[in-house]
Short mmCIF file of C-alpha atoms in Angstrom, two decimals:
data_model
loop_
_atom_site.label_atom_id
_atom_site.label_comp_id
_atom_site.label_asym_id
_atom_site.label_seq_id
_atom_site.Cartn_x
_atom_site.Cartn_y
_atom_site.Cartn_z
CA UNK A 1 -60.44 81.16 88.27
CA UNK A 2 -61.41 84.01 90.54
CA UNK A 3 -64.41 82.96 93.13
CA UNK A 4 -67.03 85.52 93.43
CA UNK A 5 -70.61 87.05 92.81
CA UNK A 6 -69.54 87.87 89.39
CA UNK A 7 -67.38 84.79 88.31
CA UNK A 8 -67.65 84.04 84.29
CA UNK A 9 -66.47 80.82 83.90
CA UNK A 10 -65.83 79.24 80.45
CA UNK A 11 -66.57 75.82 78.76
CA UNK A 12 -62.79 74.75 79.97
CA UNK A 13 -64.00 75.84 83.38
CA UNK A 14 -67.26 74.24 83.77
CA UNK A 15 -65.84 71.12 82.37
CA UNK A 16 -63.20 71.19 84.87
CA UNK A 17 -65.67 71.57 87.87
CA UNK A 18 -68.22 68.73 86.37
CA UNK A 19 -66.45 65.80 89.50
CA UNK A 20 -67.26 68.30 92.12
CA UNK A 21 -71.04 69.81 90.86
CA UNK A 22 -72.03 66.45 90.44
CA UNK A 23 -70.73 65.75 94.46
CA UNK A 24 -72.24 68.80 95.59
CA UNK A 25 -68.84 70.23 97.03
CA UNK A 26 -68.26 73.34 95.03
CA UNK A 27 -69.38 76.66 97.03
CA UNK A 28 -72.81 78.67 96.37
CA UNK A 29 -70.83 81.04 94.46
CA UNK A 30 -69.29 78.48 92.26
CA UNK A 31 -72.62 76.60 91.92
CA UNK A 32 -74.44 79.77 90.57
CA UNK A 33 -71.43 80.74 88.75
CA UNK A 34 -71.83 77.21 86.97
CA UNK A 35 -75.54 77.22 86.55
CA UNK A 36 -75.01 80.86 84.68
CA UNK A 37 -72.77 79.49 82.42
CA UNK A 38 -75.12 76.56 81.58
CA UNK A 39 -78.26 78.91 81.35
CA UNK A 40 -76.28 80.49 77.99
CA UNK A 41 -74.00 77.39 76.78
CA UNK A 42 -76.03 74.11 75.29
CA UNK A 43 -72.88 72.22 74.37
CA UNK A 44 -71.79 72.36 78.18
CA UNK A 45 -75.69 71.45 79.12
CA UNK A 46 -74.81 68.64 76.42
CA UNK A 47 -71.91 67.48 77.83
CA UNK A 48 -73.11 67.50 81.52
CA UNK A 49 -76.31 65.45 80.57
CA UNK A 50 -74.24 63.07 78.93
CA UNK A 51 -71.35 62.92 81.27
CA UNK A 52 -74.01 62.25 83.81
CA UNK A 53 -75.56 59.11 81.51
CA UNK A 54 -72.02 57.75 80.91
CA UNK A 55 -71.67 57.60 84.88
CA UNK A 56 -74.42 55.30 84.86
CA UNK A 57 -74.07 53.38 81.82
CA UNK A 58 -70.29 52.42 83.07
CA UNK A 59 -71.02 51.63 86.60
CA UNK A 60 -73.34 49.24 85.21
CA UNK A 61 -71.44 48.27 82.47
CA UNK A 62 -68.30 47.67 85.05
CA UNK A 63 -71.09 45.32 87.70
CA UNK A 64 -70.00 41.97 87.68
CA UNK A 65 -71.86 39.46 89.70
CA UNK A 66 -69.59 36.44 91.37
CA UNK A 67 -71.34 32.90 89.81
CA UNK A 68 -72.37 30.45 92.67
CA UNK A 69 -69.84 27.87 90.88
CA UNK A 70 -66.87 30.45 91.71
CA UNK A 71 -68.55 30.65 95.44
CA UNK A 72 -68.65 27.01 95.67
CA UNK A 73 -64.73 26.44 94.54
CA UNK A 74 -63.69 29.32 96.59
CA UNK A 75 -65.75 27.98 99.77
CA UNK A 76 -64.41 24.98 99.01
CA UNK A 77 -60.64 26.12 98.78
CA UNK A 78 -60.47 28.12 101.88
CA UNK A 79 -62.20 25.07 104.03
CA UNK A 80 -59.07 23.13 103.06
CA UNK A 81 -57.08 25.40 104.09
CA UNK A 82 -58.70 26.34 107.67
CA UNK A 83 -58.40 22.90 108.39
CA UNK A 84 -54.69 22.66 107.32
CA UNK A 85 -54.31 25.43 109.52
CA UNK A 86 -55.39 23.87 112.85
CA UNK A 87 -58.38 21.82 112.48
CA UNK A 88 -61.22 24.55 111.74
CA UNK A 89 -63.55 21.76 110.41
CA UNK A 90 -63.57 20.38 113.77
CA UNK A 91 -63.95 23.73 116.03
CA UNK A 92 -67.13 25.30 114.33
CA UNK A 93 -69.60 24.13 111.57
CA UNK A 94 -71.20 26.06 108.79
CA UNK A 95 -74.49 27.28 108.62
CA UNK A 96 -75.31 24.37 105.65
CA UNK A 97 -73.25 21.49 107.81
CA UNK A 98 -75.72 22.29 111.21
CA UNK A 99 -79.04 22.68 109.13
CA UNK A 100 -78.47 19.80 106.76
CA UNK B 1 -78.75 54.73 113.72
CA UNK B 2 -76.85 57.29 112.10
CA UNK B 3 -73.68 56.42 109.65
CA UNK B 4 -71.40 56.48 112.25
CA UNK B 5 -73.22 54.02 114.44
CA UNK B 6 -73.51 51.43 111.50
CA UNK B 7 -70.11 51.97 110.83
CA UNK B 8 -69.21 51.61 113.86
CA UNK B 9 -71.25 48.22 114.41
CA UNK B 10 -70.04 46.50 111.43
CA UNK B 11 -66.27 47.09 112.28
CA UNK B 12 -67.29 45.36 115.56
CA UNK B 13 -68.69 42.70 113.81
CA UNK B 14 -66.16 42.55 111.52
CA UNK B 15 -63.02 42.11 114.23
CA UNK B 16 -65.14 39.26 115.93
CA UNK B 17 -65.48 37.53 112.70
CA UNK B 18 -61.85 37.46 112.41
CA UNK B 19 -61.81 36.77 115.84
CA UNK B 20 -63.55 33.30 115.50
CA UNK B 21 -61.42 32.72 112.16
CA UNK B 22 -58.69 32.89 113.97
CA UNK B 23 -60.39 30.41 116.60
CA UNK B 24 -61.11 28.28 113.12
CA UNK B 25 -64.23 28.51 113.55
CA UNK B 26 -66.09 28.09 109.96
CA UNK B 27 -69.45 29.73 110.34
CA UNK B 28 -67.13 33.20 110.82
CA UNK B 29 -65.42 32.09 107.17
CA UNK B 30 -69.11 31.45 105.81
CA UNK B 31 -70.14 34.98 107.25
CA UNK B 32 -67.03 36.70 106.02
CA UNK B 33 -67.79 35.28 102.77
CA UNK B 34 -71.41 36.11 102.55
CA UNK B 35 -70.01 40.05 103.55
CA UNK B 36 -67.37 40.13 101.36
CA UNK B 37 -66.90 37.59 98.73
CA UNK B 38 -69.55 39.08 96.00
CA UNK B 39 -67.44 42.61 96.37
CA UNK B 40 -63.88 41.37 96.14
CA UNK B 41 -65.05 39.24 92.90
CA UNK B 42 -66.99 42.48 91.44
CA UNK B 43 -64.00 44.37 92.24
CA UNK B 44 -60.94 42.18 90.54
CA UNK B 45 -63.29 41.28 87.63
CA UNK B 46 -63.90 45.28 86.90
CA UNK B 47 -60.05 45.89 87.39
CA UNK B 48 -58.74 42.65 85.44
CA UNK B 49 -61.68 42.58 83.12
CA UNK B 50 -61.25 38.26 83.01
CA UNK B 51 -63.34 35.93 84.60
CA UNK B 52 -60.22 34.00 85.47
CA UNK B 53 -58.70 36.07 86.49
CA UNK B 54 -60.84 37.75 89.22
CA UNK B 55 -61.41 34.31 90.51
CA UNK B 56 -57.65 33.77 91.12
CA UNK B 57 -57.86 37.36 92.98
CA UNK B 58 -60.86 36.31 95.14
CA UNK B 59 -58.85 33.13 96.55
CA UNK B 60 -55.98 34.95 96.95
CA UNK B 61 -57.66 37.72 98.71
CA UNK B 62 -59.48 34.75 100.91
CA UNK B 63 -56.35 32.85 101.52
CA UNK B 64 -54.50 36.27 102.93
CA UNK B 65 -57.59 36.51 105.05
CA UNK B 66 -57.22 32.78 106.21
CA UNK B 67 -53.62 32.51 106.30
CA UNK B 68 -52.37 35.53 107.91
CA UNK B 69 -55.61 36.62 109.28
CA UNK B 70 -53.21 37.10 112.59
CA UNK B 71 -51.55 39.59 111.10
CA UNK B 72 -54.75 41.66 111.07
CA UNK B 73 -55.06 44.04 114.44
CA UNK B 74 -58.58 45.11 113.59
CA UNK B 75 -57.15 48.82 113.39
CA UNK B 76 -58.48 49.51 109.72
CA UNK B 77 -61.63 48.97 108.95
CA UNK B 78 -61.42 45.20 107.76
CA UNK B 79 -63.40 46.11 104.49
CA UNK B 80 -60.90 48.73 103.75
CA UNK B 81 -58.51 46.50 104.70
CA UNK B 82 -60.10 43.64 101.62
CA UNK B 83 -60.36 46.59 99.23
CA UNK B 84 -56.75 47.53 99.55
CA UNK B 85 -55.44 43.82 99.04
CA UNK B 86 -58.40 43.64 96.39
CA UNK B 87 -57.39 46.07 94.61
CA UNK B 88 -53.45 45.52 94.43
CA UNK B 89 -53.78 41.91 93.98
CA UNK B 90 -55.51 42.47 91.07
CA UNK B 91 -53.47 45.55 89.39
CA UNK B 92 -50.49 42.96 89.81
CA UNK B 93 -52.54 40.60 87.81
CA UNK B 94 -52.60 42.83 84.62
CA UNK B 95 -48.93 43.72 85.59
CA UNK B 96 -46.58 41.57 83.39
CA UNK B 97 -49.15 41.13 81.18
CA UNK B 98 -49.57 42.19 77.28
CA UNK B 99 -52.98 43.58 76.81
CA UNK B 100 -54.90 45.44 73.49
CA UNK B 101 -53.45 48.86 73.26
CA UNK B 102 -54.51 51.24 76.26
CA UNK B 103 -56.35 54.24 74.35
CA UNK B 104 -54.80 57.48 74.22
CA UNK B 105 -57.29 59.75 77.21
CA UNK B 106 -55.26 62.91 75.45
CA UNK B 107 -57.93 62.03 71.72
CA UNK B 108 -60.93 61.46 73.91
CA UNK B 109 -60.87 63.85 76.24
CA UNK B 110 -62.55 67.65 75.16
CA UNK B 111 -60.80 70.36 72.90
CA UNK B 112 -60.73 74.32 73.78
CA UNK B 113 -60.29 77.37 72.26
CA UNK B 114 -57.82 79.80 73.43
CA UNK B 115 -60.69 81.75 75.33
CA UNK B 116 -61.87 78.65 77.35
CA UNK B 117 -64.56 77.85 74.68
CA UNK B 118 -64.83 74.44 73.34
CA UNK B 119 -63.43 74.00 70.04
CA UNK B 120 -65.03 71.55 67.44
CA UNK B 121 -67.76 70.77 65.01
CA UNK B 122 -71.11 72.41 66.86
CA UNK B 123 -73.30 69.91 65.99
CA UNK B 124 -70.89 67.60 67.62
CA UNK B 125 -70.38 69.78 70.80
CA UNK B 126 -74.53 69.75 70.88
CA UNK B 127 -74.80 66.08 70.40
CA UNK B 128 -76.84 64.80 73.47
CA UNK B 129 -77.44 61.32 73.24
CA UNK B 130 -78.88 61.24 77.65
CA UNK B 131 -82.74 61.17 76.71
CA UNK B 132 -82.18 58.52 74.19
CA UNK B 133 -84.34 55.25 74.32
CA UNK B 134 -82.95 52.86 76.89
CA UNK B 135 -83.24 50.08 74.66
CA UNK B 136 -80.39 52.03 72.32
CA UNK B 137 -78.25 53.19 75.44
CA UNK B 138 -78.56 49.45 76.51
CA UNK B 139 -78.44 47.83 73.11
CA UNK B 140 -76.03 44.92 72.62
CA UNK B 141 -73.89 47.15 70.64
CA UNK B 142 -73.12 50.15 72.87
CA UNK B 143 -72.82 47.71 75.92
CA UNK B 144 -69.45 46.17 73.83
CA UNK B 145 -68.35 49.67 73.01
CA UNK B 146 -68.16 50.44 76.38
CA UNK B 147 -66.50 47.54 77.74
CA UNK B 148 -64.01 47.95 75.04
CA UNK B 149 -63.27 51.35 76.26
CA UNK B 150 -63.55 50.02 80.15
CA UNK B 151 -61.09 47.08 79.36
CA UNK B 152 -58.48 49.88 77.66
CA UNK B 153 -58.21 52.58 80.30
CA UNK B 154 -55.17 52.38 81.99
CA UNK B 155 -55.42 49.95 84.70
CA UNK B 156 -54.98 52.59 87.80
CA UNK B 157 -57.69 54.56 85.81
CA UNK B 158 -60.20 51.51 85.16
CA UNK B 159 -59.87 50.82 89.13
CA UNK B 160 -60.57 54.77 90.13
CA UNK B 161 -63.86 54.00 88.18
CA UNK B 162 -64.39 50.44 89.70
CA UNK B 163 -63.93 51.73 93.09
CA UNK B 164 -65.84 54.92 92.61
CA UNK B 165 -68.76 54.23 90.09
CA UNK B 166 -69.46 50.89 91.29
CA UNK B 167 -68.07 50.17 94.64
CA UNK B 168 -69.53 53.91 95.60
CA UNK B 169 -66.55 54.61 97.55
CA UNK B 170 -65.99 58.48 98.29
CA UNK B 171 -62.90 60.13 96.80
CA UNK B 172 -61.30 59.81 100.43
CA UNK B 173 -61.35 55.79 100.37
CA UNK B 174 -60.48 55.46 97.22
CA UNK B 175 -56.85 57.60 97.78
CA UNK B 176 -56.37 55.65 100.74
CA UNK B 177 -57.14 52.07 98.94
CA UNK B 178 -54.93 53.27 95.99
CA UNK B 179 -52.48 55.40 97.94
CA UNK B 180 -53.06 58.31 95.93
CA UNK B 181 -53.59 62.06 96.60
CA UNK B 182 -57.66 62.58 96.42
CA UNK B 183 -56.57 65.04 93.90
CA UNK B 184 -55.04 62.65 91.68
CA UNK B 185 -58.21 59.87 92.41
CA UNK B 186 -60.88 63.04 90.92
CA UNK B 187 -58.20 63.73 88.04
CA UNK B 188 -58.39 59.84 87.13
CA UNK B 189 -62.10 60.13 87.55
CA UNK B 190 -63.06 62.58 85.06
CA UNK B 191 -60.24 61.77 82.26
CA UNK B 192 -61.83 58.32 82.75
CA UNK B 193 -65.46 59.19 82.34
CA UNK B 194 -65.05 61.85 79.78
CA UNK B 195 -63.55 59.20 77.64
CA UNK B 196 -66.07 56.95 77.97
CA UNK B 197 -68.79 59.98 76.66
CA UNK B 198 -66.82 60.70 74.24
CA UNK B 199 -66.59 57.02 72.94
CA UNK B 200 -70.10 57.05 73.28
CA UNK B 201 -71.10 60.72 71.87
CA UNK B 202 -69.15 59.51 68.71
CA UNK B 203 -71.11 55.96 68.87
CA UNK B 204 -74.50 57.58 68.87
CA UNK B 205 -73.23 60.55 67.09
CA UNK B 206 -74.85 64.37 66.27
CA UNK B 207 -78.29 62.90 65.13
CA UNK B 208 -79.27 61.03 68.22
#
């Protein structure tokens, strides 16, 4: 794909550039390039709008939060094994242990 | 403070927290914990897609940190540092193995025409399911579809998407994490998300 004033790019094209338009890192002349192809193509206006929904939809999809049980077990775990290590029960106290 | 400053100060932070670990010191555990613990959980659970499974990677992570946090010279940033072990303990998780069958990207992902158009049935190609009601996008059924399709990418694809969509890690940090080319990490990227639309643009379909 030639870069310049005049660049026609194609559905393959825009497709192809969708990681970097959406990242802001293609070059003016790419970014009008793109927005002239959109301005005449719907299915590529399609597929960016719903490219761009599918983004969000997974990254929440993908979100998981840690339960406090897991926290507890894993707290619990690595306190074992700090003081196996050299005594780290005895050499510092947790933020619970000096408020409680 | 700019970027760089916070940056900057939290890598400070960071190497004196291991500093007092390594002086067993257990307030410096808690406070690793409270920085890192929710992010190395969300992070194997995305990758290995089991509850179980993240939690074994989270106390391995930990134990690293704990066990051979000597080993650490505070050169790397130490949460670069967590993804990286993150991130391979948990692709050697789903190693070994036998999962569903990973889905074919080459079916999902978009079809041209000789000439660079796309090829396929128009209303299909038009289909544009964005401005649909949330309560549809979000309704019990399309969340499964998608965590069906999450939970069969290929597993170096699945943690691109982790690491980028919901970590928010730049393209850079997630080469150097994965020891990839940033080319290859972008590639990854898209193949990944433009299967997940297309799962989706079949799912809600032409009349949406």
């Amino acid at each position: 794909m030639a870069d310049g004033p005049t660049t026609r790019l194609t559905c393959q094209d825009v497709i192809g550039l969708l990681v970097d338009y959406l990242e802001a890192t293609l070059t003016e002349e790419t970014v009008s390039a793109f927005e002239r192809h959109l301005e005449i193509c719907p299915p590529c206006v399609a597929y960016l709008r719903t490219y761009r929904k599918t983004r969000e939809l997974a990254s929440a999809a993908a979100r998981a939060e840690m339960p406090d049980e897991v926290k507890a077990r894993l707290r619990e775990l690595l306190l074992e094994q700090l003081a196996r290590k050299g005594g780290g029960r005895q050499r510092g106290r947790s933020r619970e242990e000096r408020t409680s | 403070m700019n970027p760089t400053d916070a940056d900057v100060a939290e890598r400070l932070q960071d190497v004196e927290l291991i500093d007092r670990l390594r002086a067993g010191e257990v307030a410096a555990l808690d406070s690793l914990m409270a920085r890192y613990s929710s992010r190395v959980y969300r992070l194997a659970r995305g990758i290995t897609r089991s509850d179980a499974d993240a939690e074994e990677v989270v106390q391995d992570v930990f134990f690293t940190l704990v066990r051979k946090h000597d080993t650490f010279e505070g050169r790397a940033a130490v949460g670069s540092w967590i993804y990286r072990i993150t991130t391979n303990t948990a692709l050697n998780k789903r190693r070994g193995k036998r999962f569903e069958a990973e889905i074919g990207l080459e079916e999902l992902l978009p079809a041209f025409k000789a000439d660079g158009h796309r090829a396929g049935d128009p209303s299909f190609l038009l289909a544009d399911w964005s401005q649909s009601p949330e309560q549809d996008l979000l309704s019990t059924e399309s969340r499964r579809l998608l965590s069906e399709t999450i939970d069969a990418l290929p597993d170096h694809y699945r943690a691109v998407l982790v690491l980028r969509d919901v970590e928010g890690l730049s393209n850079e940090e997630v080469a150097e994490v994965l020891g990839e080319t940033i080319a290859s990490v972008k590639s990854k990227l898209h193949r990944a998300r433009m299967a997940l639309r297309e799962r989706l643009t079949r799912h809600f379909g032409p009349n949406c």
